[in-house]
XYZ file of C-alpha atoms in Angstrom:
464
model
C 17.806 50.395 25.699
C 15.567 47.461 26.598
C 11.801 47.189 26.957
C 10.853 44.743 29.711
C 7.891 42.450 30.253
C 7.851 40.656 33.600
C 5.226 37.962 34.186
C 4.498 37.084 37.823
C 3.923 33.439 38.802
C 3.687 34.004 42.566
C 2.577 36.902 44.811
C 5.180 39.667 45.123
C 6.106 40.770 48.653
C 7.284 44.299 47.858
C 7.354 45.597 51.409
C 7.428 49.309 52.115
C 10.032 50.479 54.623
C 8.793 49.172 58.035
C 6.981 51.729 60.173
C 6.450 49.609 63.279
C 2.830 48.860 62.419
C 1.067 45.735 61.237
C 0.253 44.351 58.790
C 3.402 44.940 56.736
C 2.185 46.799 53.598
C 3.328 46.188 50.033
C 4.073 48.435 47.110
C 1.762 48.360 44.115
C 4.585 48.263 41.577
C 8.130 46.906 41.269
C 10.705 49.641 42.056
C 13.796 49.791 39.882
C 15.980 49.016 42.895
C 14.131 45.691 43.366
C 14.657 44.753 39.708
C 18.341 45.701 39.921
C 18.811 43.610 43.064
C 17.104 40.570 41.501
C 19.299 40.768 38.401
C 22.421 41.170 40.546
C 21.428 38.050 42.507
C 20.966 36.153 39.228
C 24.416 37.269 37.999
C 26.042 36.152 41.262
C 24.245 32.800 41.078
C 25.663 32.252 37.574
C 29.215 33.583 38.018
C 29.927 33.824 41.745
C 30.641 36.728 44.049
C 32.304 39.723 42.329
C 35.250 39.468 44.722
C 35.914 35.851 43.699
C 35.703 36.053 39.879
C 38.317 37.065 37.278
C 38.949 40.747 36.692
C 37.059 40.787 33.370
C 33.875 39.461 34.993
C 34.306 41.845 37.916
C 34.369 44.741 35.449
C 31.226 43.341 33.819
C 29.438 43.273 37.178
C 30.517 46.847 37.890
C 29.319 48.016 34.470
C 25.948 46.344 34.975
C 25.142 47.436 38.507
C 27.470 50.249 39.557
C 27.848 52.401 36.415
C 25.328 54.313 34.298
C 22.793 51.555 33.571
C 19.422 52.843 34.823
C 16.772 50.376 35.995
C 13.323 51.910 35.721
C 10.254 50.900 37.750
C 7.868 48.213 36.509
C 4.133 48.950 36.463
C 1.418 46.334 36.098
C -0.951 46.414 33.162
C -3.919 48.554 34.140
C -2.068 50.618 36.758
C -0.696 54.141 36.762
C 0.684 56.889 39.016
C -1.686 59.792 39.579
C 0.396 63.008 39.861
C -0.011 65.246 42.882
C -1.105 68.117 40.635
C -4.204 66.247 39.467
C -7.591 66.958 41.083
C -10.325 64.319 40.814
C -13.756 63.534 42.171
C -13.473 62.812 45.892
C -15.947 59.929 45.698
C -14.767 58.558 42.305
C -18.349 58.706 41.027
C -17.466 60.654 37.893
C -14.470 61.109 35.630
C -13.943 64.847 36.161
C -10.210 65.643 36.097
C -8.395 68.959 36.503
C -4.612 69.189 36.247
C -3.538 72.245 38.240
C -0.238 72.305 36.326
C -2.090 73.078 33.072
C -5.546 74.378 34.086
C -6.303 75.686 30.592
C -5.500 72.397 28.891
C -7.368 69.163 28.465
C -9.244 68.011 31.492
C -10.476 71.424 32.699
C -14.138 71.323 33.613
C -14.756 74.786 32.192
C -16.409 76.268 35.257
C -13.641 78.767 35.896
C -13.995 78.333 39.638
C -10.971 78.839 41.863
C -11.817 75.633 43.703
C -12.843 73.114 41.026
C -15.697 70.802 41.847
C -17.999 68.336 40.158
C -21.607 67.286 40.636
C -20.569 64.909 43.446
C -18.679 67.493 45.496
C -15.148 68.887 45.780
C -12.187 67.682 43.765
C -9.237 66.343 45.768
C -5.573 66.056 44.698
C -3.890 62.786 43.862
C -1.503 61.281 46.390
C 1.174 60.168 43.969
C 0.351 56.498 44.535
C 0.047 53.703 42.012
C -3.609 52.985 41.313
C -5.291 50.112 39.502
C -8.237 50.717 37.216
C -11.488 48.863 36.674
C -12.065 45.486 38.290
C -8.373 45.138 39.181
C -8.751 47.921 41.759
C -10.446 45.394 44.079
C -8.001 42.497 43.810
C -4.462 43.811 43.768
C -3.440 42.715 47.299
C -3.415 39.437 49.192
C -2.833 39.032 52.915
C -1.406 36.162 54.972
C -0.840 35.692 58.694
C 1.958 33.560 60.133
C 3.219 32.409 63.503
C 6.583 33.587 64.766
C 8.920 30.619 65.340
C 11.222 30.488 68.359
C 14.835 30.305 67.107
C 15.988 27.963 69.881
C 13.126 25.523 70.306
C 11.732 25.791 66.729
C 8.147 25.956 67.939
C 5.513 28.662 67.578
C 5.826 31.441 70.127
C 2.615 32.022 72.035
C 0.645 35.098 71.053
C 3.117 36.301 68.398
C 1.613 36.622 64.933
C 2.658 38.743 62.005
C 0.684 39.611 58.899
C 2.125 40.469 55.499
C 0.510 41.848 52.398
C 1.673 41.054 48.884
C 0.820 42.134 45.360
C -1.272 39.407 43.758
C 0.189 37.548 40.774
C -3.201 37.223 39.061
C -5.485 39.969 37.829
C -9.260 40.126 38.213
C -9.725 37.822 35.198
C -7.417 35.158 36.679
C -4.565 35.705 34.201
C -0.986 36.064 35.411
C -0.187 39.700 36.043
C 2.344 41.360 33.738
C 4.572 44.335 34.485
C 6.246 46.647 32.006
C 9.271 48.927 32.250
C 12.530 49.940 30.656
C 16.279 49.654 31.243
C 18.580 52.357 29.862
C 21.888 50.692 29.015
C 24.096 53.776 29.115
C 27.336 54.284 27.194
C 29.847 52.279 29.247
C 28.241 48.837 29.052
C 30.371 46.161 27.293
C 28.737 44.034 24.604
C 28.976 40.864 26.707
C 27.203 42.548 29.635
C 24.514 43.963 27.335
C 23.961 40.475 25.868
C 23.604 38.995 29.378
C 21.066 41.665 30.312
C 19.123 41.002 27.103
C 18.467 37.296 27.795
C 15.174 36.035 29.224
C 15.387 34.254 32.595
C 13.543 33.433 35.791
C 13.992 35.868 38.690
C 12.877 36.292 42.281
C 11.532 39.759 43.082
C 10.970 41.230 46.522
C 11.062 39.517 49.892
C 10.120 36.027 51.074
C 11.839 34.646 47.981
C 11.520 31.069 49.189
C 7.749 31.049 48.749
C 6.959 34.090 46.588
C 8.355 36.453 43.979
C 8.888 34.017 41.059
C 8.676 35.879 37.733
C 9.751 35.488 34.118
C 11.949 38.338 32.903
C 11.576 38.950 29.147
C 13.603 41.819 27.620
C 13.446 43.033 24.037
C 15.093 45.872 22.097
C 13.288 49.097 22.865
C 10.724 50.204 20.335
C 11.165 53.608 18.761
C 9.559 56.342 20.842
C 8.173 59.519 19.352
C 9.938 62.605 20.713
C 7.866 64.309 23.416
C 6.163 67.647 22.876
C 8.104 70.725 23.923
C 7.238 74.256 25.052
C 8.537 77.097 27.210
C 6.820 75.535 30.238
C 7.435 71.838 30.927
C 6.282 69.624 33.785
C 8.568 66.926 35.180
C 6.396 64.153 36.663
C 8.409 61.779 38.829
C 7.680 58.073 38.431
C 10.174 57.084 41.153
C 11.540 58.863 44.244
C 14.275 61.372 43.396
C 17.281 62.252 45.567
C 17.793 65.983 44.974
C 20.642 67.649 46.869
C 22.168 71.099 47.198
C 25.903 71.798 46.571
C 26.683 70.660 50.129
C 25.026 67.274 49.542
C 22.060 67.995 51.825
C 18.442 67.367 50.745
C 17.280 70.210 48.517
C 14.812 72.658 50.046
C 11.826 72.519 47.682
C 10.307 75.585 49.342
C 13.224 77.739 48.111
C 12.529 78.361 44.392
C 15.881 80.039 43.785
C 17.914 77.167 45.264
C 15.750 74.658 43.401
C 16.165 76.535 40.122
C 19.952 76.764 40.518
C 20.327 73.063 41.343
C 18.068 71.911 38.501
C 19.661 74.284 35.983
C 23.109 72.944 36.847
C 21.928 69.374 36.266
C 19.736 69.970 33.215
C 21.894 72.436 31.282
C 24.295 69.793 29.855
C 21.298 67.724 28.678
C 19.090 70.455 27.234
C 21.731 72.253 25.207
C 20.910 75.913 24.718
C 17.676 75.953 26.765
C 18.206 77.684 30.099
C 15.976 77.224 33.120
C 14.603 80.643 34.041
C 12.375 79.711 36.975
C 10.409 77.112 38.883
C 6.786 78.073 38.301
C 5.276 75.729 40.889
C 5.990 72.503 42.765
C 3.621 69.751 43.927
C 5.713 67.442 46.057
C 5.782 65.074 48.994
C 8.769 63.763 50.910
C 9.569 60.220 51.999
C 12.486 58.350 53.507
C 13.980 55.659 51.287
C 16.271 52.912 52.459
C 16.269 49.182 51.917
C 18.302 46.077 52.560
C 21.502 45.077 50.782
C 21.165 41.292 50.488
C 24.771 40.617 49.432
C 26.314 42.286 52.484
C 23.300 41.658 54.741
C 23.374 45.267 55.837
C 20.728 48.023 55.684
C 21.108 50.640 52.990
C 21.475 54.285 54.046
C 18.178 56.058 54.674
C 17.819 59.269 52.711
C 15.158 61.928 52.306
C 13.690 61.785 48.791
C 11.053 63.568 46.733
C 8.231 61.046 46.335
C 6.996 59.536 43.101
C 4.048 61.464 41.704
C 5.595 64.830 42.549
C 5.475 67.452 39.799
C 7.998 70.202 39.041
C 6.654 72.849 36.653
C 9.638 74.584 35.028
C 9.987 77.660 32.783
C 12.688 77.866 30.082
C 13.916 80.786 28.010
C 13.323 78.712 24.875
C 11.661 75.328 24.207
C 14.165 72.491 24.656
C 14.685 70.256 21.638
C 12.411 67.169 21.677
C 15.382 64.797 21.385
C 16.958 66.465 24.424
C 13.769 65.965 26.430
C 13.799 62.315 25.361
C 17.364 62.013 26.656
C 16.262 63.587 29.955
C 13.468 61.034 30.300
C 15.916 58.199 29.690
C 18.425 59.572 32.197
C 16.265 60.918 35.040
C 17.371 63.423 37.667
C 19.075 63.344 41.044
C 21.476 60.884 42.629
C 21.589 57.057 42.568
C 19.806 56.887 39.224
C 21.429 53.504 38.534
C 19.436 52.164 41.500
C 16.106 53.177 40.001
C 15.740 56.643 41.536
C 14.788 59.825 39.698
C 12.897 58.387 36.709
C 10.396 60.809 35.190
C 8.072 61.782 32.359
C 7.916 65.197 30.718
C 4.633 66.887 29.783
C 3.377 70.094 28.240
C -0.352 69.371 28.575
C -2.751 68.313 31.305
C -2.672 64.745 32.617
C -5.478 62.552 31.347
C -6.749 59.007 31.773
C -6.148 56.950 28.645
C -9.191 55.691 26.757
C -8.895 52.026 27.890
C -8.497 53.136 31.508
C -11.453 55.508 31.193
C -13.695 52.743 29.871
C -12.605 50.406 32.653
C -13.198 53.086 35.286
C -16.672 53.813 33.949
C -17.472 50.091 33.959
C -16.305 49.854 37.564
C -18.455 52.844 38.525
C -21.513 51.171 36.961
C -20.797 48.010 38.925
C -20.379 50.037 42.117
C -23.769 51.651 41.629
C -25.362 48.232 41.130
C -23.856 47.045 44.404
C -24.810 50.102 46.474
C -27.843 48.313 47.929
C -25.706 45.339 49.004
C -23.100 47.629 50.592
C -25.750 49.375 52.623
C -26.752 45.997 54.081
C -23.175 45.029 54.997
C -23.494 45.756 58.769
C -26.728 43.740 59.020
C -25.238 40.827 57.061
C -22.091 40.808 59.192
C -24.154 40.811 62.404
C -26.281 37.910 61.159
C -23.188 35.921 60.191
C -21.577 36.606 63.583
C -24.683 35.297 65.385
C -24.694 32.197 63.187
C -21.044 31.443 63.963
C -21.476 32.056 67.702
C -24.369 29.581 67.754
C -21.987 26.860 66.561
C -19.890 27.255 69.737
C -16.710 27.888 67.738
C -16.744 31.688 67.480
C -13.157 32.337 68.593
C -11.752 29.485 66.504
C -13.706 30.528 63.408
C -12.580 34.164 63.705
C -8.902 33.178 63.990
C -9.041 30.851 60.973
C -11.273 32.969 58.737
C -9.191 36.151 59.097
C -6.244 35.024 56.889
C -8.647 33.593 54.275
C -10.734 36.711 53.669
C -8.856 37.677 50.489
C -8.651 34.088 49.204
C -10.975 32.485 46.611
C -14.203 30.928 47.869
C -12.915 27.401 47.218
C -10.107 27.902 49.719
C -12.447 29.441 52.279
C -14.672 26.376 52.097
C -11.780 24.280 53.363
C -12.628 25.549 56.854
C -15.810 23.470 56.906
C -13.779 20.276 56.401
C -11.915 20.712 59.690
C -12.656 18.015 62.323
C -13.692 20.696 64.811
C -16.776 21.489 62.687
C -17.912 17.927 62.047
C -20.892 18.322 64.416
C -22.466 21.260 62.564
C -26.162 20.846 61.874
C -27.232 20.681 58.210
C -28.735 24.173 58.521
C -25.526 25.630 59.992
C -23.355 23.969 57.344
C -25.605 25.233 54.550
C -25.645 28.818 55.853
C -21.893 28.888 56.481
C -21.281 27.541 52.980
C -23.438 30.323 51.542
C -21.529 32.899 53.591
C -18.084 31.671 52.508
C -19.081 31.552 48.834
C -21.144 34.715 48.386
C -20.129 37.202 51.102
C -17.849 40.068 49.908
C -14.490 40.510 51.595
C -15.605 43.665 53.455
C -18.580 41.782 54.990
C -16.325 38.907 56.087
C -13.859 41.364 57.565
C -16.647 43.082 59.500
C -17.905 39.669 60.672
C -14.470 38.725 62.024
C -14.261 42.061 63.831
C -17.637 41.510 65.498
C -16.666 37.983 66.537
C -13.407 39.186 68.067
C -15.181 41.936 70.016
C -17.879 39.563 71.287
C -15.285 36.980 72.307
C -13.388 39.601 74.326
C -16.592 40.605 76.111
C -17.394 36.973 76.922
C -13.892 36.414 78.273
C -14.246 39.417 80.601
C -17.590 38.173 81.919
C -16.085 34.738 82.601
């Protein structure tokens, strides 16, 4: 088993399966399938295509990427998945947490109410998404807009723009973002293949690999992990989508507790020894369709219905499984296509909690939010004043088009707009005010300003 540290040097375009909307969103973590694909590309770059190498190397490739090696997801420092069973403050103004899977455990607010609430209002369930804590929660995504190029004439096509979002490669402090995960080597991996997987190297993760996705992959032997706690009732918290099927190979019906119990018992019984699954106490789950793109064959991967990451299965056993058996279950995962990064999980016997460093960061962020409440309340007025200022320059439409892709960029890059020849005739007052806007205005104010400019420009065009 290997512990991984991946350091990003460029933004990571980890696009979610396209939905026909713009901008193209990005994931907030590196799925195991993306890591597996990047390592496979590195192996092919070193040795050649599997169909064109000697038989021994072909077997090595198969053992690495088609056997029982499991590539887990990579999560950035300061990020976590909030399970669907967790209820939190709707407005994130306090740290009240209730885990519905273990309501009598840690995190219960002690009110005994059927619908837990806090001083701010009702508690709402998590969505199973990866969340960043503290200051990083405001700077995890960057956005860029590009022209679509005509394939025949190699010029920009009129009116065709596309916008992509990417996970930033630097955290709020400006340091390169690091991701952490684990690879389970399995039992069939030859020593030569294990040695290749254990060497540090440069990789390209995600899409747009010509201009983004550069990372340093640093593996190390896995540190010893304390066996997890065990009990008669155990929660399985998915950290990656799981492909659960019935005996016919169809997606498992999570609303049928008997079918779910039978399928899980058949899969878990060989791992958990004498512990027998007696029932599925409760399920918190969402569904999603997972697919992807197979770069080697340049063909789309099959789209399947999966149980989303963050889902929780609360299971009852006739006796507590052995801790070492639970550890083996965590290393293996559940469901199909585990070697592609699906079905990874954590086991738990107590309520989910925020770790102490995350709690301190969240409280610090809440304090900063309260300090900025007055500024946020003035955002509409500031945006309107900025829009008037820009319209007075006579370059409203141009400024809106060029400011939009720079909203998430540092102030120094925004200021490059004022060096354009088009703005050389700005008055000293206009240049000073625009400089102040580009340096001090928050991203939400700039976004609102661009929206107002676009709306006003459309109205002026109609009047003309």
